[in-house]
PDB file of C-alpha atoms (C1' of nucleotides) in Angstrom:
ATOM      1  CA  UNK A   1       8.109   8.423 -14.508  1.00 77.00           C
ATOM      2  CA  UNK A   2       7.324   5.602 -17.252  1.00 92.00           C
ATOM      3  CA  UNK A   3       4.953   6.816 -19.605  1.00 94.00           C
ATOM      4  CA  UNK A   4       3.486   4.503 -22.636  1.00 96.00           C
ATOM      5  CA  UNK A   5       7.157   5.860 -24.632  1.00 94.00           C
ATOM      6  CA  UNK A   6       8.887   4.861 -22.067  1.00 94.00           C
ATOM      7  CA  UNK A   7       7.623   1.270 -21.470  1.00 95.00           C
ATOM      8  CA  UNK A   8       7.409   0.709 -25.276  1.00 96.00           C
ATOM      9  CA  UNK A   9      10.794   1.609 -25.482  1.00 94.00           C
ATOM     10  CA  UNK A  10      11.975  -1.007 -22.583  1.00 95.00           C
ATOM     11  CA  UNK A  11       9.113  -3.536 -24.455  1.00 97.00           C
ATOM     12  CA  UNK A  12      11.074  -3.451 -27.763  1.00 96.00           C
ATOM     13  CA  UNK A  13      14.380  -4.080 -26.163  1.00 94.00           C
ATOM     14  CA  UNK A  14      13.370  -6.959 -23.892  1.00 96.00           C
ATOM     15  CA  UNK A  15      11.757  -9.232 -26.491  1.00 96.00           C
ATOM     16  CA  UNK A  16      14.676 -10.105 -28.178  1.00 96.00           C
ATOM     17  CA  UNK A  17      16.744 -10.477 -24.760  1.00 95.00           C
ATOM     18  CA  UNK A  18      13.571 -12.543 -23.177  1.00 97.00           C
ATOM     19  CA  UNK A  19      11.532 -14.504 -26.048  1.00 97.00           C
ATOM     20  CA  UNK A  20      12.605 -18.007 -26.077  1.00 95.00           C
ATOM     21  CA  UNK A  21      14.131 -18.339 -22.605  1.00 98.00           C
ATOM     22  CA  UNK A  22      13.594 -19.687 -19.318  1.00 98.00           C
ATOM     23  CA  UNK A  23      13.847 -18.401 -15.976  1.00 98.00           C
ATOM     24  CA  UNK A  24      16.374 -20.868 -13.842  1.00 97.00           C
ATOM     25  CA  UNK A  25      16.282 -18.755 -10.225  1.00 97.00           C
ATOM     26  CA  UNK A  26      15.138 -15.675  -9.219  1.00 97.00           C
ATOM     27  CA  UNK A  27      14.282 -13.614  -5.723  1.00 96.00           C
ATOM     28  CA  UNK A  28      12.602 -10.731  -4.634  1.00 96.00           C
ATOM     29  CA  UNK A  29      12.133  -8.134  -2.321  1.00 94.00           C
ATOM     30  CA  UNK A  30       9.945  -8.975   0.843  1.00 93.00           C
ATOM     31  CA  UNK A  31       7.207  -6.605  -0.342  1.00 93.00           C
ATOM     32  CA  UNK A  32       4.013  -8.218  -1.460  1.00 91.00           C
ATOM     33  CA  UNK A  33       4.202  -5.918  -3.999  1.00 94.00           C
ATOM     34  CA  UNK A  34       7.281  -7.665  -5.613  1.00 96.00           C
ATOM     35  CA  UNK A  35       7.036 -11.199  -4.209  1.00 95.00           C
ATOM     36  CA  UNK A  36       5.212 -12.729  -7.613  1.00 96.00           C
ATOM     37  CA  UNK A  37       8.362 -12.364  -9.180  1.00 97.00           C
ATOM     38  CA  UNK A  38       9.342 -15.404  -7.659  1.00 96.00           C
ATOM     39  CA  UNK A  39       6.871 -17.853  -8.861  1.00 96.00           C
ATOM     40  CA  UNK A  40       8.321 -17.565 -12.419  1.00 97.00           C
ATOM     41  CA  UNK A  41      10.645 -19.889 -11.930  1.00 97.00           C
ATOM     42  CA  UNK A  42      11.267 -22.796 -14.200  1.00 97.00           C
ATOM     43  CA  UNK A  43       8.921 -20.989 -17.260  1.00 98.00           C
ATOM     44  CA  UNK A  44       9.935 -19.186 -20.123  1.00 98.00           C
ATOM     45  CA  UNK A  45       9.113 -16.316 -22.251  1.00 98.00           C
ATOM     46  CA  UNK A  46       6.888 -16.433 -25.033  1.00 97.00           C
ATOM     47  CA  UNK A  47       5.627 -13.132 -25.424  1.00 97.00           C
ATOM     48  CA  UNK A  48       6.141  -9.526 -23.986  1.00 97.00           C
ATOM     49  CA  UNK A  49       3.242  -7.332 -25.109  1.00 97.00           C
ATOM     50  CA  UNK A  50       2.180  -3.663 -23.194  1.00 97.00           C
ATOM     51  CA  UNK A  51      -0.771  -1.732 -22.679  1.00 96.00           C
ATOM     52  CA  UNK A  52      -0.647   1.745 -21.357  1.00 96.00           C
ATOM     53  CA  UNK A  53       1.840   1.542 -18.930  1.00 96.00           C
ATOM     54  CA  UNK A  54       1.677  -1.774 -18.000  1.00 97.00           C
ATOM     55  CA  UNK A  55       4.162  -4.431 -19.184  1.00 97.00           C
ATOM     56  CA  UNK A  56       2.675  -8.092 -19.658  1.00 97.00           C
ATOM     57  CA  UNK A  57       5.353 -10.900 -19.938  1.00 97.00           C
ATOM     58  CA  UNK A  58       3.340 -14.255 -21.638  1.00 97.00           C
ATOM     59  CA  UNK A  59       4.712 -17.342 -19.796  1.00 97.00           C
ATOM     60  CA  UNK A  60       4.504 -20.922 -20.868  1.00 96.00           C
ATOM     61  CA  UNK A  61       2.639 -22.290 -19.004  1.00 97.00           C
ATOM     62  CA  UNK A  62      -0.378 -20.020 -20.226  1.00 96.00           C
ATOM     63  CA  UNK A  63       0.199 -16.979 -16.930  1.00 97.00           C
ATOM     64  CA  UNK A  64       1.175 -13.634 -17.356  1.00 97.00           C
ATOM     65  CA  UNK A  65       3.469 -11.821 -15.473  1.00 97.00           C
ATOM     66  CA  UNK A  66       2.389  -8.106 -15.227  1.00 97.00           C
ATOM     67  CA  UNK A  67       4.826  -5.518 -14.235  1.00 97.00           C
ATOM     68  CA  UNK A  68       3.989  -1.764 -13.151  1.00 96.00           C
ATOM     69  CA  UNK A  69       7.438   0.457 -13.223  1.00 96.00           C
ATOM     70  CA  UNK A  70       5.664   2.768 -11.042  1.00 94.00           C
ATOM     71  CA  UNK A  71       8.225   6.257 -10.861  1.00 91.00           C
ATOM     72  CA  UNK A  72      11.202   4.949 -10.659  1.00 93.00           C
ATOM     73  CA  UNK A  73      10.668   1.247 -11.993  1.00 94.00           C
ATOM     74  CA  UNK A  74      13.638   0.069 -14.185  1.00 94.00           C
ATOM     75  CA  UNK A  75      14.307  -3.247 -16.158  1.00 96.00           C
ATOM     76  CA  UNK A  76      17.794  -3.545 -16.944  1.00 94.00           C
ATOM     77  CA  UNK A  77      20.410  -6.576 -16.852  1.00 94.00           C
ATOM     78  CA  UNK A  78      22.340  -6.779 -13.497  1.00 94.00           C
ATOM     79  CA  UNK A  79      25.545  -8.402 -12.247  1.00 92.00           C
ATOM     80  CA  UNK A  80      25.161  -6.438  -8.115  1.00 90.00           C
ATOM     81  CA  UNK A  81      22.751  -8.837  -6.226  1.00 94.00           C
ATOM     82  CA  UNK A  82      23.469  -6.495  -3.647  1.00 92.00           C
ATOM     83  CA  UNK A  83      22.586  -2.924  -5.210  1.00 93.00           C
ATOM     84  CA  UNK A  84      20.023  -1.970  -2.495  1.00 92.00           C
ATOM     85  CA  UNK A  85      17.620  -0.641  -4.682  1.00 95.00           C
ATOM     86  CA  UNK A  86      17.008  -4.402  -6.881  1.00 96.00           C
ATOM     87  CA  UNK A  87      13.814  -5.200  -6.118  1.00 97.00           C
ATOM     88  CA  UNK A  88      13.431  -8.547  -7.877  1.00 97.00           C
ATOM     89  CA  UNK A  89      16.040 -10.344 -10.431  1.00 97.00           C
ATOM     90  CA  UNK A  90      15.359 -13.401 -12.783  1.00 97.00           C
ATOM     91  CA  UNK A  91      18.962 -15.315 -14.104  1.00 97.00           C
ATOM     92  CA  UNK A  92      17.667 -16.357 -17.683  1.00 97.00           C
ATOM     93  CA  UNK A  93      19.389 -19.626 -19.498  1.00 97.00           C
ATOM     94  CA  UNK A  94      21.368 -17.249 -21.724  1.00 91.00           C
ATOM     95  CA  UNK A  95      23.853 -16.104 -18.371  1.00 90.00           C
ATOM     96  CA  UNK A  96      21.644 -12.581 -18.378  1.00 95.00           C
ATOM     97  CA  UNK A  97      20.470 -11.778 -14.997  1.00 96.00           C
ATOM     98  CA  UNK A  98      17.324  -8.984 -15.322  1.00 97.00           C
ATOM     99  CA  UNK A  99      16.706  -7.226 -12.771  1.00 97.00           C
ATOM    100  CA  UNK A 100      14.152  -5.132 -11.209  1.00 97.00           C
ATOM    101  CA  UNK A 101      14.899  -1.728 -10.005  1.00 95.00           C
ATOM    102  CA  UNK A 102      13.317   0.798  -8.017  1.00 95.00           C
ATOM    103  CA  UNK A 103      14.288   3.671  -6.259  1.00 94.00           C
ATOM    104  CA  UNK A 104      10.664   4.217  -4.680  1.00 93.00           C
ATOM    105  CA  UNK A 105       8.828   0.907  -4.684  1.00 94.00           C
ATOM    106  CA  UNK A 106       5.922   2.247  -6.269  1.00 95.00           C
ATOM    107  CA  UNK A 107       5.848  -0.287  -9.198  1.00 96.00           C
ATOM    108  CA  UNK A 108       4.585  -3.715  -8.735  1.00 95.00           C
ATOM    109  CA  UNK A 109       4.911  -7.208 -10.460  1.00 96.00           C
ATOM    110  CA  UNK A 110       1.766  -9.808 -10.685  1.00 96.00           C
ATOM    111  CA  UNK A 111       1.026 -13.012 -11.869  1.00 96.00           C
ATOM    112  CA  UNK A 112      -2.732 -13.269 -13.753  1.00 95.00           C
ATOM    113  CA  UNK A 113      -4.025 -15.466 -16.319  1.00 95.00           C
ATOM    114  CA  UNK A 114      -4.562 -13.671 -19.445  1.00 93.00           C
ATOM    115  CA  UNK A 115      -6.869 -10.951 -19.445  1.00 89.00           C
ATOM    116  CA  UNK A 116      -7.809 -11.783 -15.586  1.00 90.00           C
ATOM    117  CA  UNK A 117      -6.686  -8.405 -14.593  1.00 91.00           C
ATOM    118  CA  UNK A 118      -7.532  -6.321 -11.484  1.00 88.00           C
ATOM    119  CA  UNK A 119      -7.490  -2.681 -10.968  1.00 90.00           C
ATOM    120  CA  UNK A 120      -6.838  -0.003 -13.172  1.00 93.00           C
ATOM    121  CA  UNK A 121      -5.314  -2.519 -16.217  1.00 94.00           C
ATOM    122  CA  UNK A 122      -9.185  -4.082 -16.247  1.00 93.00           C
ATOM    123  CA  UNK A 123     -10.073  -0.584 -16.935  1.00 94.00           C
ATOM    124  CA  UNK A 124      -7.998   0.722 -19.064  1.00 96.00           C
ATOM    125  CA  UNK A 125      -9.312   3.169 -22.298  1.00 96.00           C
ATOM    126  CA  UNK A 126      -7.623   2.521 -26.170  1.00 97.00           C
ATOM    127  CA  UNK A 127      -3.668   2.330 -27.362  1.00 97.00           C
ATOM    128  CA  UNK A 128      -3.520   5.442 -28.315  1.00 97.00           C
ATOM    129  CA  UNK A 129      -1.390   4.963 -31.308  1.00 97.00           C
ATOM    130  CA  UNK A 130      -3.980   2.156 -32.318  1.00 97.00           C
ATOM    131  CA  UNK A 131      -7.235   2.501 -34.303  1.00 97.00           C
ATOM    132  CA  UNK A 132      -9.087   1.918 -31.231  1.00 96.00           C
ATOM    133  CA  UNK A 133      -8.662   5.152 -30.020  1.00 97.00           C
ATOM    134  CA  UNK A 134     -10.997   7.123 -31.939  1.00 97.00           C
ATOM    135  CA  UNK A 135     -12.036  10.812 -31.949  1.00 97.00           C
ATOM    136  CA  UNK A 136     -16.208   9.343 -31.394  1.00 96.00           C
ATOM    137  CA  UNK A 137     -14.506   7.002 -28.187  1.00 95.00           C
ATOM    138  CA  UNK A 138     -12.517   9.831 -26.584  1.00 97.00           C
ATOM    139  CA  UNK A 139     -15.577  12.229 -26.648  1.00 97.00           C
ATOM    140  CA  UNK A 140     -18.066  10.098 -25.141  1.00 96.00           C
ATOM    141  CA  UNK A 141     -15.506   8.746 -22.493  1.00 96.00           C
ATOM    142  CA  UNK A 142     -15.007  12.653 -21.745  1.00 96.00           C
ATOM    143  CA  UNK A 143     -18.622  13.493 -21.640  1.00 95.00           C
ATOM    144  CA  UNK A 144     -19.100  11.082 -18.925  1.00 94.00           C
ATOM    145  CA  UNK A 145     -17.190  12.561 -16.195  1.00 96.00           C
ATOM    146  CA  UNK A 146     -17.033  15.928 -14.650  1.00 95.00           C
ATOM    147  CA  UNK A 147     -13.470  15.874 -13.442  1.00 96.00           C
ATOM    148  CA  UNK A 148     -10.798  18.086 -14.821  1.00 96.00           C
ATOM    149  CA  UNK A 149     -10.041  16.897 -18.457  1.00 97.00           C
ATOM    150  CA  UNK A 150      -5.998  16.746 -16.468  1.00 96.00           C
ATOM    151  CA  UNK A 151      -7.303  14.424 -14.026  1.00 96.00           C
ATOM    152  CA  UNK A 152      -9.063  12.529 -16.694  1.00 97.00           C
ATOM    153  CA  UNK A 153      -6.552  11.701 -18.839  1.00 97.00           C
ATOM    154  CA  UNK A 154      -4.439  10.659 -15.814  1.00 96.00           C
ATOM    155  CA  UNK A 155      -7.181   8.624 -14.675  1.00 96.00           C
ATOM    156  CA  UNK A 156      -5.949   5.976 -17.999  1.00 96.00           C
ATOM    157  CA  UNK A 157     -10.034   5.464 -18.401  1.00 96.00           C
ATOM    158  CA  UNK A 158     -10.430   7.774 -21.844  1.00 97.00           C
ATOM    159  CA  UNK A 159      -6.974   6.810 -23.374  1.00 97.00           C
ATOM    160  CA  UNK A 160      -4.056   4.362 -21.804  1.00 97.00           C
ATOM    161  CA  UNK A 161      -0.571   5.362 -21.415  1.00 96.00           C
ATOM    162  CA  UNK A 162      -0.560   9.140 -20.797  1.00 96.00           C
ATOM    163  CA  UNK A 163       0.878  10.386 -17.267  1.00 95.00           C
ATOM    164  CA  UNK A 164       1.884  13.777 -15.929  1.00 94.00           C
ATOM    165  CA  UNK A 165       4.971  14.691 -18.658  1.00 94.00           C
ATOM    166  CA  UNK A 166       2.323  13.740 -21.658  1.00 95.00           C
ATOM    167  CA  UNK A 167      -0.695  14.973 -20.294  1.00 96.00           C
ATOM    168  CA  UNK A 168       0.929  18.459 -19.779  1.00 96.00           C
ATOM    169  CA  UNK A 169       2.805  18.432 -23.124  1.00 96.00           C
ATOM    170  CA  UNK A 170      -0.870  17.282 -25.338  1.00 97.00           C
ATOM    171  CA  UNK A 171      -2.729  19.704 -23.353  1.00 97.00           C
ATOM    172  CA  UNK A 172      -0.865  22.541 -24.645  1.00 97.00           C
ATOM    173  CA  UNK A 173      -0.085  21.669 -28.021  1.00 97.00           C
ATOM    174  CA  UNK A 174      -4.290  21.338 -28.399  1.00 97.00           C
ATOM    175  CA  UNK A 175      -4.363  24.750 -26.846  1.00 97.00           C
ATOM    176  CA  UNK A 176      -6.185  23.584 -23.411  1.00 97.00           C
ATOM    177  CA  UNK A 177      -6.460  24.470 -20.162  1.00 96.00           C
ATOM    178  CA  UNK A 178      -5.705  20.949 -18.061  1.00 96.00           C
ATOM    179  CA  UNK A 179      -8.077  22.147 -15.432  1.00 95.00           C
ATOM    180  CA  UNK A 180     -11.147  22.774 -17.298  1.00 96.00           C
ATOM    181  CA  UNK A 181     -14.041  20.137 -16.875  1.00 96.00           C
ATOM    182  CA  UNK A 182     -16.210  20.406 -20.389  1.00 95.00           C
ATOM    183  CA  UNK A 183     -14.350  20.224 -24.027  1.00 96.00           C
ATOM    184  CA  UNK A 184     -16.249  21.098 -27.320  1.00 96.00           C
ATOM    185  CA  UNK A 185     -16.055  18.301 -29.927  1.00 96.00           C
ATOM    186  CA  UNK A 186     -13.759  20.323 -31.806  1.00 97.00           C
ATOM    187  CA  UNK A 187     -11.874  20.897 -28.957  1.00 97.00           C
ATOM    188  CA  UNK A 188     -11.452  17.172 -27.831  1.00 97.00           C
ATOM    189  CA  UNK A 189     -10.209  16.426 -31.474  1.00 97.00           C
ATOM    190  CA  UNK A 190      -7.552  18.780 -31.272  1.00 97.00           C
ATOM    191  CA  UNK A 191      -6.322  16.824 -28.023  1.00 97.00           C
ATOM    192  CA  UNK A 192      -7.061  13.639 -29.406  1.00 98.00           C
ATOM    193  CA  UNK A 193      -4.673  14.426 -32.351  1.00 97.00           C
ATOM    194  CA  UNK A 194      -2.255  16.012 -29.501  1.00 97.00           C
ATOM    195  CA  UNK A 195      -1.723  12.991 -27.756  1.00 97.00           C
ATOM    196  CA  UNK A 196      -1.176  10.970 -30.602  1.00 97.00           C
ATOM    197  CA  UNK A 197       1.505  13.419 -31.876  1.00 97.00           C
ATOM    198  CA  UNK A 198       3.405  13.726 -28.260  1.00 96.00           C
ATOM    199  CA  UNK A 199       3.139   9.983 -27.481  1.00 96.00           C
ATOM    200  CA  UNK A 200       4.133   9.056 -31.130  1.00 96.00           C
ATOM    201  CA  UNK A 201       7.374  11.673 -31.463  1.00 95.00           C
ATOM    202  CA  UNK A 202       8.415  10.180 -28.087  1.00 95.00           C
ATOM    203  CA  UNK A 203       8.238   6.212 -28.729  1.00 95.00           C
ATOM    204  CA  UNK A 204      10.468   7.421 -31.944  1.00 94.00           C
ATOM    205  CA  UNK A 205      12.877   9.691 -29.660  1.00 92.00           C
ATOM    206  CA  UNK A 206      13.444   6.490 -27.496  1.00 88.00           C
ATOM    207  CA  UNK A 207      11.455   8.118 -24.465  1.00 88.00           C
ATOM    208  CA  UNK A 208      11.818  11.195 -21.734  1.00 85.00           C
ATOM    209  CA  UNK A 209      14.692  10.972 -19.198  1.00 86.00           C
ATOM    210  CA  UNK A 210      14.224  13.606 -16.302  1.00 81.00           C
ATOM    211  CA  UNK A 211      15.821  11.727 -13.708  1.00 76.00           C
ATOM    212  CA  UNK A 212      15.724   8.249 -13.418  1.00 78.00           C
ATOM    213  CA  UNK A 213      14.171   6.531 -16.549  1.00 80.00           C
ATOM    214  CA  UNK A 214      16.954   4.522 -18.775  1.00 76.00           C
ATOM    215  CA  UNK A 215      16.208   1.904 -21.464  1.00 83.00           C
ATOM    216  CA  UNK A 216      17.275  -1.618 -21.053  1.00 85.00           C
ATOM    217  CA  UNK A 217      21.128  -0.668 -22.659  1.00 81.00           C
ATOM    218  CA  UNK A 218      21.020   1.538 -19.658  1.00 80.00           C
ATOM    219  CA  UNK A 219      20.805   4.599 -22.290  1.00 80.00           C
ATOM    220  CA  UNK A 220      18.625   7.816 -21.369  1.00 86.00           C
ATOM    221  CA  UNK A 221      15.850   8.628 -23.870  1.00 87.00           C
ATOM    222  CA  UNK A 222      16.448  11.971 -26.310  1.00 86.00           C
ATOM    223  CA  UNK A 223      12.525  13.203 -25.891  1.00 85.00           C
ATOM    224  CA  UNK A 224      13.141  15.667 -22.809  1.00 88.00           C
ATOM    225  CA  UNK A 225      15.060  18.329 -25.504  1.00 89.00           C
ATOM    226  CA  UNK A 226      11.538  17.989 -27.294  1.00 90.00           C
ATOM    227  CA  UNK A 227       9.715  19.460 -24.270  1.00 93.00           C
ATOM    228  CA  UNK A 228       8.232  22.587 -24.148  1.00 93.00           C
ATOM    229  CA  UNK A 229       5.905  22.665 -21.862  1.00 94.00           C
ATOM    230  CA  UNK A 230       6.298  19.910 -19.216  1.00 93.00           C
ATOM    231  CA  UNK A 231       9.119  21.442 -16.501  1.00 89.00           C
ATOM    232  CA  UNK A 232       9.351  24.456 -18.637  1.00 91.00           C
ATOM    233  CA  UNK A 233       7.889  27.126 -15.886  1.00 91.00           C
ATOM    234  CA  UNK A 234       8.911  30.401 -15.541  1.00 91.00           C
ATOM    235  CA  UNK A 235      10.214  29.856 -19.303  1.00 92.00           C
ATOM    236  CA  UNK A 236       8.559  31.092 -22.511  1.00 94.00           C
ATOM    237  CA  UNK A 237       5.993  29.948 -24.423  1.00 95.00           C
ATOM    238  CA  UNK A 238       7.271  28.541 -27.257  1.00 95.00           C
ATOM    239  CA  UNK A 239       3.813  29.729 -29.578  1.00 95.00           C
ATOM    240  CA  UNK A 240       3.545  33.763 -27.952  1.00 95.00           C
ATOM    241  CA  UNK A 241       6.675  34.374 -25.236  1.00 94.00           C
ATOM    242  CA  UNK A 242       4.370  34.348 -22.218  1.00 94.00           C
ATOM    243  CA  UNK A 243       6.045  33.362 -19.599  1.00 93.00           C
ATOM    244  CA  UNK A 244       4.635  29.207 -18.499  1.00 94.00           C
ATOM    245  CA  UNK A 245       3.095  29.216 -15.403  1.00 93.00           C
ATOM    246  CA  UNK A 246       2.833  26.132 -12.614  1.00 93.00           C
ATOM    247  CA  UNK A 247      -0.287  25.052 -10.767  1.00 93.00           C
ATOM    248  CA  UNK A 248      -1.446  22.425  -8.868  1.00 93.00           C
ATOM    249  CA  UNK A 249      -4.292  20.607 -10.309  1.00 94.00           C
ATOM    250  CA  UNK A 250      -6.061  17.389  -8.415  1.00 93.00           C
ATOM    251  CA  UNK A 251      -2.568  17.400  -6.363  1.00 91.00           C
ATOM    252  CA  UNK A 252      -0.374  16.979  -9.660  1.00 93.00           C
ATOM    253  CA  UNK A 253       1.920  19.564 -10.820  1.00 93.00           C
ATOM    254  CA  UNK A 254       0.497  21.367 -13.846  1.00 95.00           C
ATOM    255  CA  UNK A 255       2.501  23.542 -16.524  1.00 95.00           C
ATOM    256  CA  UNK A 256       0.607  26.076 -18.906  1.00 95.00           C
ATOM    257  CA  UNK A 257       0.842  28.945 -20.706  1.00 95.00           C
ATOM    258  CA  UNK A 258      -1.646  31.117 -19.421  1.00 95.00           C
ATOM    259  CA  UNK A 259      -2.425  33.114 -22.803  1.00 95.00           C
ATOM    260  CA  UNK A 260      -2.266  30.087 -25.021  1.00 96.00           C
ATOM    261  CA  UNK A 261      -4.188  27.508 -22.580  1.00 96.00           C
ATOM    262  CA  UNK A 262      -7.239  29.852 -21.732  1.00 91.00           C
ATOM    263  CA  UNK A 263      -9.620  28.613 -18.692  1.00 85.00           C
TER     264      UNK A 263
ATOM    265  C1'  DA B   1     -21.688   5.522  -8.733  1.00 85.10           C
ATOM    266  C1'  DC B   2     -18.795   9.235  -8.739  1.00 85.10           C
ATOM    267  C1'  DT B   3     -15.388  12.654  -6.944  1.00 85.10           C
ATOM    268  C1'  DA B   4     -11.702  14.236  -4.013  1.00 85.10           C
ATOM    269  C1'  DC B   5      -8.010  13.435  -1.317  1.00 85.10           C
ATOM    270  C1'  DG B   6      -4.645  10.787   1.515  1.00 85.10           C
ATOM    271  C1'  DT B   7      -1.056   7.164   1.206  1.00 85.10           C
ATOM    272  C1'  DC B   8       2.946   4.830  -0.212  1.00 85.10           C
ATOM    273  C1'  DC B   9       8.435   5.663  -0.821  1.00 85.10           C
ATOM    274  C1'  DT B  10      12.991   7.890  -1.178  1.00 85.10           C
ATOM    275  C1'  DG B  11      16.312  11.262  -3.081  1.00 85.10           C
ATOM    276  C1'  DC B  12      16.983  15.759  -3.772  1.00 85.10           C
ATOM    277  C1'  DG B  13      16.933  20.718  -3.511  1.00 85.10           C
ATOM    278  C1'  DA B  14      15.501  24.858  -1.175  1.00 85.10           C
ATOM    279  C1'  DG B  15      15.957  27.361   2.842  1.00 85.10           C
ATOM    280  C1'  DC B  16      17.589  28.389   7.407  1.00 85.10           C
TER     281       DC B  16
ATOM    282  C1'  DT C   1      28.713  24.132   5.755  1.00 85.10           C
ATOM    283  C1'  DG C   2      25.250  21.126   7.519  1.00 85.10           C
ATOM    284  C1'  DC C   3      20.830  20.184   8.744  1.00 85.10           C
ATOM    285  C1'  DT C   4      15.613  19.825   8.270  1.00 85.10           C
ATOM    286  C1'  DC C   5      11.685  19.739   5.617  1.00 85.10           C
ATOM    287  C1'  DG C   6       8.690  19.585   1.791  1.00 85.10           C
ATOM    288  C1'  DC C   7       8.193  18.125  -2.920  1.00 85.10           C
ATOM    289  C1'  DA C   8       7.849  14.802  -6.819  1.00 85.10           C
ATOM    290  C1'  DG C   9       4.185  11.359  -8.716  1.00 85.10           C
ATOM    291  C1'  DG C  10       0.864   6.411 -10.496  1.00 85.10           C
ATOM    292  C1'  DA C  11      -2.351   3.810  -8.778  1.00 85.10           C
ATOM    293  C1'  DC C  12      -5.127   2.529  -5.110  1.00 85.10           C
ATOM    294  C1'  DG C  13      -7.779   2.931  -0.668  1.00 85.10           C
ATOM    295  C1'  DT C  14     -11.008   5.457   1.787  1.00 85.10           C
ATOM    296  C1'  DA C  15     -14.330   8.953   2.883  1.00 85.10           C
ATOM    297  C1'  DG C  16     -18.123  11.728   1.650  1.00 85.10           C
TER     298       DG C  16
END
DNA sequence: ACTACGTCCTGCGAGC
DNA sequence: TGCTCGCAGGACGTAG
């Protein structure tokens, strides 16, 4: 499951292998979900930028191709046309083929002009490694809703980026409950520093690899020995040795420790 | 307008 | 051993 870590790590690796070059012949999967992948053809790179989650490739001729890796989304050079689980390829001028793959087809690849975005990306709250994202910001974007602070988070509207693996991981390093629906103001900057901590230590561990994410070398990220809370059930606590406990919260699978994340 | 929940998709692991 | 079934989850659609 791409997080921001995860994305910035396959951003960093794909603008040296992209900037510059030109796309000479590409094809897609019959989804409509995939499909924009083709209309690429004959334009070249000049930028590859990310927010949240959400990968934006700036093409010459002023478009943006925006690509969502979804779960299992991966962006890695190919030489099987045939591996049943490409999605979409581009063959670059430089002999590199990139491909797009994914397992479950929940990722998705658009074509916008700059900043005409749809959906959740229109939406989207502050980088949270940037100075955008601000203790003031975060509180008043919390304040507004009454959903679990969990299902906020998720919801990308407070802060961009953060998904189940982070969300779980901040929430207990700040000490909070995912499922409760009001935070202090001293309790919001405790998981405003959390999730600047978690995302930061994972962009510089190269990412979390629990199944299927790999970089575009095809490497595995290091951040999943870093865990402790995320997957860690039935484990102990890292802080007091009570054992972590799972829940379901808003339909996502939830990890706490009970005595350290009070309701 | 806001919240909650179902849907998509496939591999895998638990359980019989 | 071999099969079935439910789970995993990001974003979006729909219902209330």
């Amino acid at each position: 499951m791409p997080e921001l870590p995860e994305v910035e790590s396959i951003r960093r690796q794909l603008e040296p292998l992209l900037l510059g070059h030109h796309v000479t012949e590409s094809d897609s999967h019959p989804s409509d979900k995939f499909t924009p992948a083709r209309e690429i053809v004959g334009l070249g790179f000049e930028a590859v930028l990310r927010r949240g989650k959400y990968l934006l490739f700036s093409l010459d001729n002023g478009t943006e191709m925006v690509i969502h890796l979804g779960m299992t989304g991966q962006l890695i050079p190919v030489n099987d046309l045939s591996d049943p689980y490409l999605r979409a390829w581009w063959k670059l001028d430089n002999n590199v083929t990139l491909g797009y793959r994914d397992i479950r087809r929940f990722g998705r690849i658009r074509i916008c002009l700059p900043g005409d975005y749809e959906g959740t990306l229109k939406k989207l709250g502050p980088e949270p490694l940037s100075d955008d994202f601000t203790i003031d910001s975060f509180y008043t974007s919390i304040k507004r809703s009454s959903r679990k602070i969990k299902t906020q988070l998720l919801s990308q509207l407070p802060v961009a980026g953060v998904g189940n693996i982070y969300a779980d991981e901040a929430c207990f390093h700040a000490g909070i409950y995912p499922g409760l629906r009001k935070l202090t103001r001293a309790k919001t900057a405790d998981l405003h520093h959390s999730i600047r901590q978690v995302l930061y230590s994972a962009v510089e561990n190269g990412g979390t690899t629990l199944r299927d994410y790999v970089n575009v070398e095809g490497k595995q990220g290091r951040n999943q020995q870093y865990l402790v809370c995320y997957g860690r059930d039935g484990l102990p606590c890292v802080n007091c040795g009570e054992l972590l406990r799972r829940t379901v919260i808003d339909g996502r699978g939830t990890t706490f420790c009970p005595t350290c994340q009070r309701r």
